[in-house]
Amino acid sequence: MQGEGPAICLGDDVDTDQIIAGRYLRTKDRSVWAAHLLEDLDPTLAGRARGAVIVAGRNMGCGSSREQAVVALREAGVVAVVAPSFARIFFRNAINVGLPVIEAPVLPCTDGVHVAFDLDARWVEVDGERYPVRPLLEKMVAILRAGGLVPYWRSGR
Amino acid sequence: MSTLSEQILGAPAGEYVDREVDLAFAHDGTGILAREALRDMGVERLPHPERIRLIFDHIVPANTGTTATLQAELRGYARSTGIELTDAGGGICHQVMSEGPVRPGMVVVGADSHSCTLGAFGAFATGVGATDMAAIWASGSTWFRVPETIAVRLSGTLTGAAEPKDVALTYVSRLGMEGATYRALEFVGSGAAGISMDGRLTLCNMAVETGAKTGMFYADSTTVRYLEEYGVSVEPWIPEDCRYEREIDIDLSGIVPLVALQHRVDNVREVEEVAGTHLDQVFVGTCTNGRYEDLARFAGIVRGKRVAVRTLVVPASRAVLARAIATGVLADIVDAGCMVAPPGCGPCLGAHMGVLGEGEVCLSTANRNFKNRMGVGGEIYIASASTAAASALAGEIAVPEVA
Ligand code: SF4
């Protein structure tokens, strides 16, 4: 599985409240979540998210277990999230909704630089420099490829 | 040379593994969601219904028509698929699973965050979401990231009125609410052997309050003897030398009764510091401290006296209730003026019975004191069964006397 896009750089400990604030959870309209993605951190971010790869710091997605956080990222068109470490439930939720999450070393990041990844070949490339990523299981990649856990099962695995 | 998680999951910390799940359980709340996810996934046939358990504990008996209808649907689903159902009154899912089903070395997954409780048997036990649970029911397996491990090294023995709950509050306050995120906790050291199975379940139960994926004890002679009572024979598990990511030391002989102040479980003080705080309710129960030893300790203190505040006692399971009846512990509790409710989660989650009113203060033996958990505007102090007993008699927070 491969992908690429311009980088959006985030720091350490971005929690799910920052990803999608609690005040937007009353709706079930996913486009609302996408429109307000990471709004409190950077109001311009949602507008740049489509086709981008998020390069985050440690403990990405910590905080509450709200599944809306990964749905918001996916609906906003984020291609993948790369980070040195993820909060456990965020990581599981991301795979389950088909959002690639990639564990890599701490990467140098400047907004807009080109990021590419190949999960089968196990690398991520930032601004022309290649880094190793922690290999996912084949099953996890298959779930991602299907677009998440529910479609993975619907398609007969 | 591996940690217990690494041995059971069969890979070094940090790696992803796909593992068969030995037991996968859900309760009335999450069971409904897993059932819905299975429908979305188009799954009809479950390959291993014998590995699945449904246990009704969160809202039992049903409080409204809506709850009753959802439970009836899930009951029907269990019947049609051959899943073993423990219906209302059987007890809290984690407790029911601890009364025979879970064995050392198993991989156990529950659709509830306190599934880590079952690590007390030396099983790898953790909680997942309802969609994950549906996929586990559909396939019999799931993936895990093998966690790094923090050792909680216990030495000495508990003295005075200190209980395993006070040890749990000690490590939670030392690690903090995010201190062990994604890690496994292993309770090791010379002090571990002296802790009963009920105490181990209490200690492992609160692992998730530090963000941990699970808390574990190595199976030893205590585990073997406990499971023998349920007709299950197992072998002790000999620990290997291994490298922990971090270690914390706790001297059990130095522990005194503790209490967590609202609204954080890691906001821990000595009971003495808040003694005299007015209470409107005392609640003894939950998957943390609703076991027989807790009820017996509570009864030992209130026996022959009268509680001075509304006090609700909820046994963690039917087996706990039956034993408390047989030994006279329940009569002592009732004679002291306490209410007794059917086995289950009771008021722990604030869904029904024992809900707090605005501004009311409760001392509870549960594991969480988050804002509004037991009712909007209510305040929760978390403590042991002994502290609950002393406080119930006083009508205010009180330090338990040495038995
Ligand atoms: S007793 Fe409380 S913490 Fe335990 S499973 Fe029930 S609701 Fe959750």
Coordinates of N, CA, C and O in Angstrom, one line a residue, chain B residues 199-311:
Chain B
G199 N -7.7 -9.8 45.9 CA -6.8 -8.6 45.9 C -6.1 -8.3 44.6 O -6.0 -7.2 44.1
R200 N -5.7 -9.4 43.9 CA -5.0 -9.3 42.6 C -5.9 -8.7 41.6 O -5.6 -8.0 40.7
L201 N -7.2 -9.2 41.6 CA -8.2 -8.7 40.7 C -8.4 -7.2 40.9 O -8.5 -6.5 39.9
T202 N -8.4 -6.8 42.1 CA -8.5 -5.3 42.4 C -7.4 -4.6 41.8 O -7.5 -3.5 41.2
L203 N -6.2 -5.1 42.0 CA -4.9 -4.4 41.6 C -4.9 -4.3 40.0 O -4.6 -3.3 39.5
C204 N -5.3 -5.4 39.4 CA -5.2 -5.4 37.9 C -6.3 -4.6 37.3 O -6.2 -4.0 36.3
N205 N -7.5 -4.5 38.0 CA -8.6 -3.8 37.6 C -8.3 -2.3 37.3 O -8.7 -1.7 36.3
M206 N -7.5 -1.7 38.2 CA -7.2 -0.3 38.0 C -6.0 0.0 37.1 O -5.7 1.2 36.9
A207 N -5.4 -1.0 36.5 CA -4.3 -0.7 35.6 C -4.8 0.2 34.5 O -4.0 1.1 34.1
V208 N -6.0 0.1 34.0 CA -6.4 1.0 32.9 C -6.5 2.4 33.3 O -6.4 3.3 32.5
E209 N -6.6 2.7 34.6 CA -6.7 4.1 35.1 C -5.3 4.8 35.0 O -5.2 6.0 35.1
T210 N -4.3 4.0 34.7 CA -3.0 4.6 34.4 C -2.8 4.6 32.8 O -1.7 4.9 32.4
G211 N -3.8 4.2 32.1 CA -3.6 4.1 30.6 C -3.1 2.8 30.2 O -3.0 2.6 29.0
A212 N -2.8 1.9 31.1 CA -2.2 0.6 30.7 C -3.2 -0.2 29.9 O -4.4 -0.2 30.1
K213 N -2.6 -1.1 29.1 CA -3.4 -2.0 28.3 C -3.9 -3.2 29.1 O -4.9 -3.8 28.9
T214 N -3.0 -3.6 30.1 CA -3.4 -4.7 31.0 C -2.5 -4.6 32.3 O -1.5 -3.9 32.3
G215 N -2.9 -5.3 33.3 CA -2.1 -5.5 34.5 C -2.1 -7.0 34.7 O -3.1 -7.7 34.5
M216 N -0.9 -7.5 35.1 CA -0.8 -9.0 35.2 C -0.1 -9.4 36.5 O 0.9 -8.8 36.9
F217 N -0.5 -10.6 37.0 CA 0.3 -11.3 38.0 C 0.7 -12.6 37.3 O 0.0 -13.2 36.5
Y218 N 1.8 -13.2 37.8 CA 2.2 -14.6 37.4 C 1.4 -15.5 38.1 O 1.2 -15.4 39.3
A219 N 0.9 -16.6 37.5 CA 0.1 -17.6 38.2 C 1.0 -18.3 39.1 O 2.1 -18.8 38.8
D220 N 0.6 -18.4 40.4 CA 1.4 -19.1 41.4 C 0.4 -20.1 42.2 O -0.7 -20.4 41.8
S221 N 0.9 -20.5 43.4 CA 0.1 -21.5 44.1 C -1.3 -20.9 44.5 O -2.3 -21.6 44.6
T222 N -1.3 -19.5 44.7 CA -2.6 -18.9 45.1 C -3.6 -19.0 43.9 O -4.8 -19.3 44.1
T223 N -3.1 -18.8 42.7 CA -3.9 -18.9 41.5 C -4.4 -20.4 41.3 O -5.6 -20.6 41.0
V224 N -3.5 -21.3 41.5 CA -3.8 -22.7 41.3 C -4.9 -23.1 42.3 O -5.9 -23.8 41.9
R225 N -4.8 -22.7 43.6 CA -5.7 -23.1 44.6 C -7.1 -22.4 44.3 O -8.1 -23.1 44.5
Y226 N -7.1 -21.2 43.9 CA -8.3 -20.5 43.6 C -9.1 -21.2 42.5 O -10.3 -21.4 42.6
L227 N -8.4 -21.5 41.4 CA -9.1 -22.1 40.3 C -9.5 -23.6 40.6 O -10.5 -24.0 40.0
E228 N -8.8 -24.2 41.5 CA -9.2 -25.6 41.9 C -10.7 -25.5 42.5 O -11.4 -26.5 42.3
E229 N -11.0 -24.5 43.2 CA -12.3 -24.3 43.8 C -13.4 -24.3 42.7 O -14.6 -24.6 43.0
Y230 N -13.0 -23.9 41.5 CA -14.0 -23.9 40.4 C -13.8 -25.2 39.5 O -14.3 -25.2 38.4
G231 N -13.0 -26.1 40.0 CA -12.8 -27.4 39.3 C -11.9 -27.2 38.1 O -11.9 -28.1 37.2
V232 N -11.0 -26.2 38.1 CA -10.1 -26.0 37.0 C -8.7 -26.3 37.5 O -8.3 -25.8 38.5
S233 N -8.0 -27.2 36.8 CA -6.6 -27.4 37.3 C -5.6 -26.8 36.3 O -5.7 -26.9 35.1
V234 N -4.7 -26.0 36.9 CA -3.7 -25.3 36.1 C -2.3 -25.4 36.8 O -2.2 -25.8 37.9
E235 N -1.3 -25.0 36.0 CA 0.1 -25.0 36.6 C 0.5 -23.6 36.9 O 0.1 -22.7 36.2
P236 N 1.4 -23.5 37.9 CA 2.0 -22.1 38.1 C 2.9 -21.8 36.9 O 3.3 -22.6 36.2
W237 N 3.1 -20.5 36.8 CA 3.9 -20.0 35.6 C 5.2 -19.4 36.2 O 5.1 -18.5 37.0
I238 N 6.3 -19.9 35.8 CA 7.6 -19.5 36.4 C 8.1 -18.2 35.7 O 8.3 -18.3 34.4
P239 N 8.3 -17.1 36.4 CA 8.7 -15.9 35.7 C 10.1 -16.1 35.1 O 11.0 -16.8 35.7
E240 N 10.4 -15.5 33.9 CA 11.7 -15.5 33.3 C 12.4 -14.2 33.7 O 11.7 -13.2 34.0
D241 N 13.7 -14.2 33.7 CA 14.4 -12.9 33.9 C 14.0 -12.1 32.7 O 14.1 -12.6 31.6
C242 N 13.7 -10.8 32.8 CA 13.4 -10.0 31.6 C 13.7 -8.6 31.9 O 13.9 -8.2 33.1
R243 N 13.8 -7.8 30.9 CA 14.1 -6.4 31.0 C 12.8 -5.6 31.0 O 12.0 -5.7 30.0
Y244 N 12.5 -4.8 32.0 CA 11.3 -4.0 32.0 C 11.7 -2.6 31.5 O 12.8 -2.1 31.7
E245 N 10.7 -1.9 30.9 CA 11.0 -0.5 30.5 C 11.2 0.4 31.7 O 12.0 1.3 31.6
R246 N 10.5 0.1 32.8 CA 10.6 0.9 33.9 C 10.1 0.1 35.1 O 9.4 -0.9 34.9
E247 N 10.6 0.4 36.3 CA 10.1 -0.3 37.5 C 9.7 0.7 38.6 O 10.4 1.7 38.7
I248 N 8.7 0.4 39.3 CA 8.4 1.2 40.5 C 8.3 0.2 41.7 O 7.8 -0.9 41.5
D249 N 8.8 0.7 42.8 CA 8.8 -0.2 44.0 C 7.7 0.3 45.0 O 7.6 1.5 45.2
I250 N 7.0 -0.6 45.5 CA 6.0 -0.3 46.6 C 6.2 -1.2 47.8 O 6.2 -2.5 47.6
D251 N 6.5 -0.6 48.9 CA 6.6 -1.4 50.2 C 5.2 -1.5 50.8 O 4.7 -0.5 51.3
L252 N 4.7 -2.7 50.8 CA 3.3 -2.8 51.3 C 3.1 -2.5 52.7 O 2.1 -2.0 53.2
S253 N 4.2 -2.7 53.5 CA 4.1 -2.4 54.9 C 4.0 -1.0 55.3 O 3.6 -0.6 56.4
G254 N 4.3 -0.1 54.3 CA 4.2 1.3 54.5 C 2.8 1.9 54.1 O 2.6 3.2 54.2
I255 N 1.9 1.1 53.5 CA 0.7 1.6 53.0 C -0.4 1.9 54.1 O -0.6 1.1 55.0
V256 N -1.0 3.1 53.9 CA -2.1 3.4 54.9 C -3.4 3.6 54.0 O -3.3 3.7 52.8
P257 N -4.6 3.6 54.7 CA -5.8 3.8 53.9 C -5.8 5.1 53.1 O -5.4 6.2 53.7
L258 N -6.1 5.0 51.9 CA -6.1 6.2 50.9 C -7.4 6.4 50.3 O -8.3 5.6 50.3
V259 N -7.5 7.6 49.7 CA -8.8 8.0 49.1 C -8.4 8.9 47.8 O -7.4 9.6 47.9
A260 N -9.1 8.6 46.7 CA -8.9 9.5 45.5 C -10.0 10.6 45.6 O -11.2 10.3 45.7
L261 N -9.6 11.8 45.5 CA -10.5 12.9 45.5 C -11.0 13.2 44.1 O -10.3 13.0 43.1
Q262 N -12.3 13.8 44.0 CA -12.8 14.1 42.7 C -11.9 15.1 42.0 O -11.3 15.9 42.7
H263 N -11.8 15.1 40.7 CA -12.4 14.2 39.7 C -11.3 13.4 39.0 O -11.5 13.0 37.9
R264 N -10.3 13.1 39.7 CA -9.2 12.4 39.1 C -8.8 11.2 40.0 O -8.6 11.4 41.2
V265 N -8.6 10.0 39.5 CA -8.3 8.9 40.3 C -6.9 9.0 40.8 O -6.5 8.3 41.8
D266 N -6.0 9.8 40.1 CA -4.6 9.9 40.6 C -4.5 11.1 41.6 O -3.4 11.4 42.0
N267 N -5.6 11.6 42.0 CA -5.6 12.7 43.0 C -5.8 12.1 44.4 O -6.8 12.1 45.0
V268 N -4.7 11.5 44.9 CA -4.8 10.6 46.0 C -4.2 11.2 47.3 O -3.2 11.8 47.3
R269 N -5.0 11.1 48.4 CA -4.6 11.6 49.7 C -4.7 10.5 50.8 O -5.5 9.5 50.5
E270 N -4.1 10.6 51.9 CA -4.4 9.7 53.0 C -5.8 10.0 53.5 O -6.2 11.2 53.5
V271 N -6.6 9.0 53.9 CA -8.0 9.2 54.4 C -8.0 10.2 55.5 O -8.9 11.1 55.5
E272 N -7.0 10.1 56.3 CA -6.9 11.1 57.5 C -7.0 12.5 57.1 O -7.6 13.3 57.8
E273 N -6.4 12.9 55.9 CA -6.4 14.3 55.5 C -7.8 14.8 55.1 O -8.0 16.0 55.2
V274 N -8.7 13.9 54.7 CA -10.1 14.4 54.4 C -11.1 13.9 55.3 O -12.3 14.0 55.1
A275 N -10.7 13.3 56.4 CA -11.6 12.7 57.4 C -12.5 13.9 57.9 O -12.1 15.0 58.0
G276 N -13.8 13.5 58.1 CA -14.8 14.5 58.5 C -15.6 15.1 57.3 O -16.6 15.8 57.5
T277 N -15.2 14.8 56.0 CA -16.0 15.3 54.9 C -17.4 14.6 54.9 O -17.5 13.4 55.0
H278 N -18.4 15.5 54.8 CA -19.8 15.0 54.9 C -20.1 14.1 53.7 O -19.6 14.3 52.6
L279 N -20.9 13.0 53.9 CA -21.3 12.1 52.9 C -22.8 12.0 52.8 O -23.5 12.1 53.8
D280 N -23.3 11.8 51.6 CA -24.7 11.6 51.4 C -25.0 10.1 51.0 O -26.1 9.6 51.1
Q281 N -23.9 9.4 50.6 CA -24.1 8.0 50.2 C -22.8 7.3 50.2 O -21.7 7.9 50.0
V282 N -22.8 6.0 50.6 CA -21.7 5.1 50.5 C -22.1 4.0 49.6 O -23.2 3.5 49.7
F283 N -21.2 3.6 48.7 CA -21.4 2.6 47.8 C -20.3 1.5 47.8 O -19.1 1.9 47.5
V284 N -20.7 0.3 48.1 CA -19.7 -0.8 48.1 C -20.0 -1.8 47.0 O -21.2 -2.3 47.0
G285 N -19.2 -2.0 46.1 CA -19.4 -2.9 45.0 C -18.5 -2.7 43.9 O -17.4 -2.2 44.1
T286 N -18.9 -3.0 42.7 CA -18.2 -2.9 41.4 C -17.1 -4.0 41.1 O -16.8 -4.8 42.0
C287 N -16.6 -3.9 39.9 CA -15.5 -4.9 39.5 C -14.2 -4.6 40.2 O -13.3 -5.4 40.1
T288 N -14.1 -3.5 40.9 CA -12.9 -3.2 41.7 C -13.0 -3.9 43.1 O -12.1 -4.6 43.5
N289 N -14.1 -3.6 43.8 CA -14.3 -4.0 45.2 C -15.6 -4.6 45.6 O -16.2 -4.2 46.6
G290 N -16.2 -5.4 44.7 CA -17.5 -6.0 45.1 C -17.4 -7.5 45.4 O -18.3 -8.2 45.3
R291 N -16.1 -7.9 45.7 CA -15.9 -9.3 45.9 C -16.2 -9.8 47.3 O -16.3 -9.0 48.2
Y292 N -16.1 -11.1 47.5 CA -16.4 -11.6 48.8 C -15.5 -11.0 49.9 O -16.0 -10.6 51.0
E293 N -14.2 -10.9 49.7 CA -13.3 -10.4 50.7 C -13.7 -9.0 51.1 O -13.6 -8.5 52.2
D294 N -14.1 -8.2 50.1 CA -14.5 -6.8 50.3 C -15.8 -6.7 51.2 O -15.8 -6.0 52.2
L295 N -16.8 -7.6 50.8 CA -18.0 -7.6 51.6 C -17.7 -8.1 53.0 O -18.3 -7.5 54.0
A296 N -16.8 -9.1 53.2 CA -16.5 -9.6 54.5 C -15.8 -8.5 55.3 O -16.1 -8.4 56.5
R297 N -14.9 -7.8 54.7 CA -14.2 -6.7 55.5 C -15.2 -5.6 55.9 O -15.1 -5.1 57.0
F298 N -16.0 -5.3 55.0 CA -17.0 -4.3 55.3 C -17.9 -4.7 56.4 O -18.1 -4.0 57.4
A299 N -18.4 -6.0 56.3 CA -19.3 -6.5 57.4 C -18.6 -6.6 58.7 O -19.2 -6.3 59.8
G300 N -17.3 -6.9 58.7 CA -16.6 -7.1 59.9 C -16.5 -5.8 60.7 O -16.5 -5.8 61.9
I301 N -16.6 -4.7 60.0 CA -16.6 -3.3 60.7 C -18.0 -2.9 61.1 O -18.1 -2.3 62.1
V302 N -19.0 -3.1 60.2 CA -20.3 -2.6 60.5 C -21.1 -3.6 61.4 O -22.2 -3.2 61.9
R303 N -20.6 -4.8 61.6 CA -21.4 -5.8 62.4 C -21.8 -5.3 63.7 O -21.0 -4.7 64.5
G304 N -23.1 -5.4 64.0 CA -23.6 -5.0 65.3 C -23.8 -3.5 65.5 O -24.2 -3.0 66.5
K305 N -23.5 -2.7 64.4 CA -23.7 -1.2 64.5 C -24.7 -0.8 63.4 O -25.2 -1.6 62.7
R306 N -25.0 0.5 63.4 CA -25.9 1.1 62.4 C -25.2 2.1 61.5 O -24.4 3.0 62.0
V307 N -25.4 2.0 60.2 CA -24.8 3.0 59.3 C -25.5 4.4 59.5 O -26.7 4.4 59.8
A308 N -24.8 5.5 59.4 CA -25.4 6.8 59.6 C -25.7 7.5 58.3 O -26.1 8.7 58.3
V309 N -25.6 6.8 57.2 CA -25.8 7.4 55.9 C -26.3 6.4 55.0 O -26.1 5.2 55.2
R310 N -27.1 6.8 53.9 CA -27.6 5.8 53.0 C -26.4 5.0 52.4 O -25.5 5.6 51.9
T311 N -26.5 3.7 52.5 CA -25.4 2.8 52.1 C -25.9 1.7 51.2 O -26.8 1.0 51.6

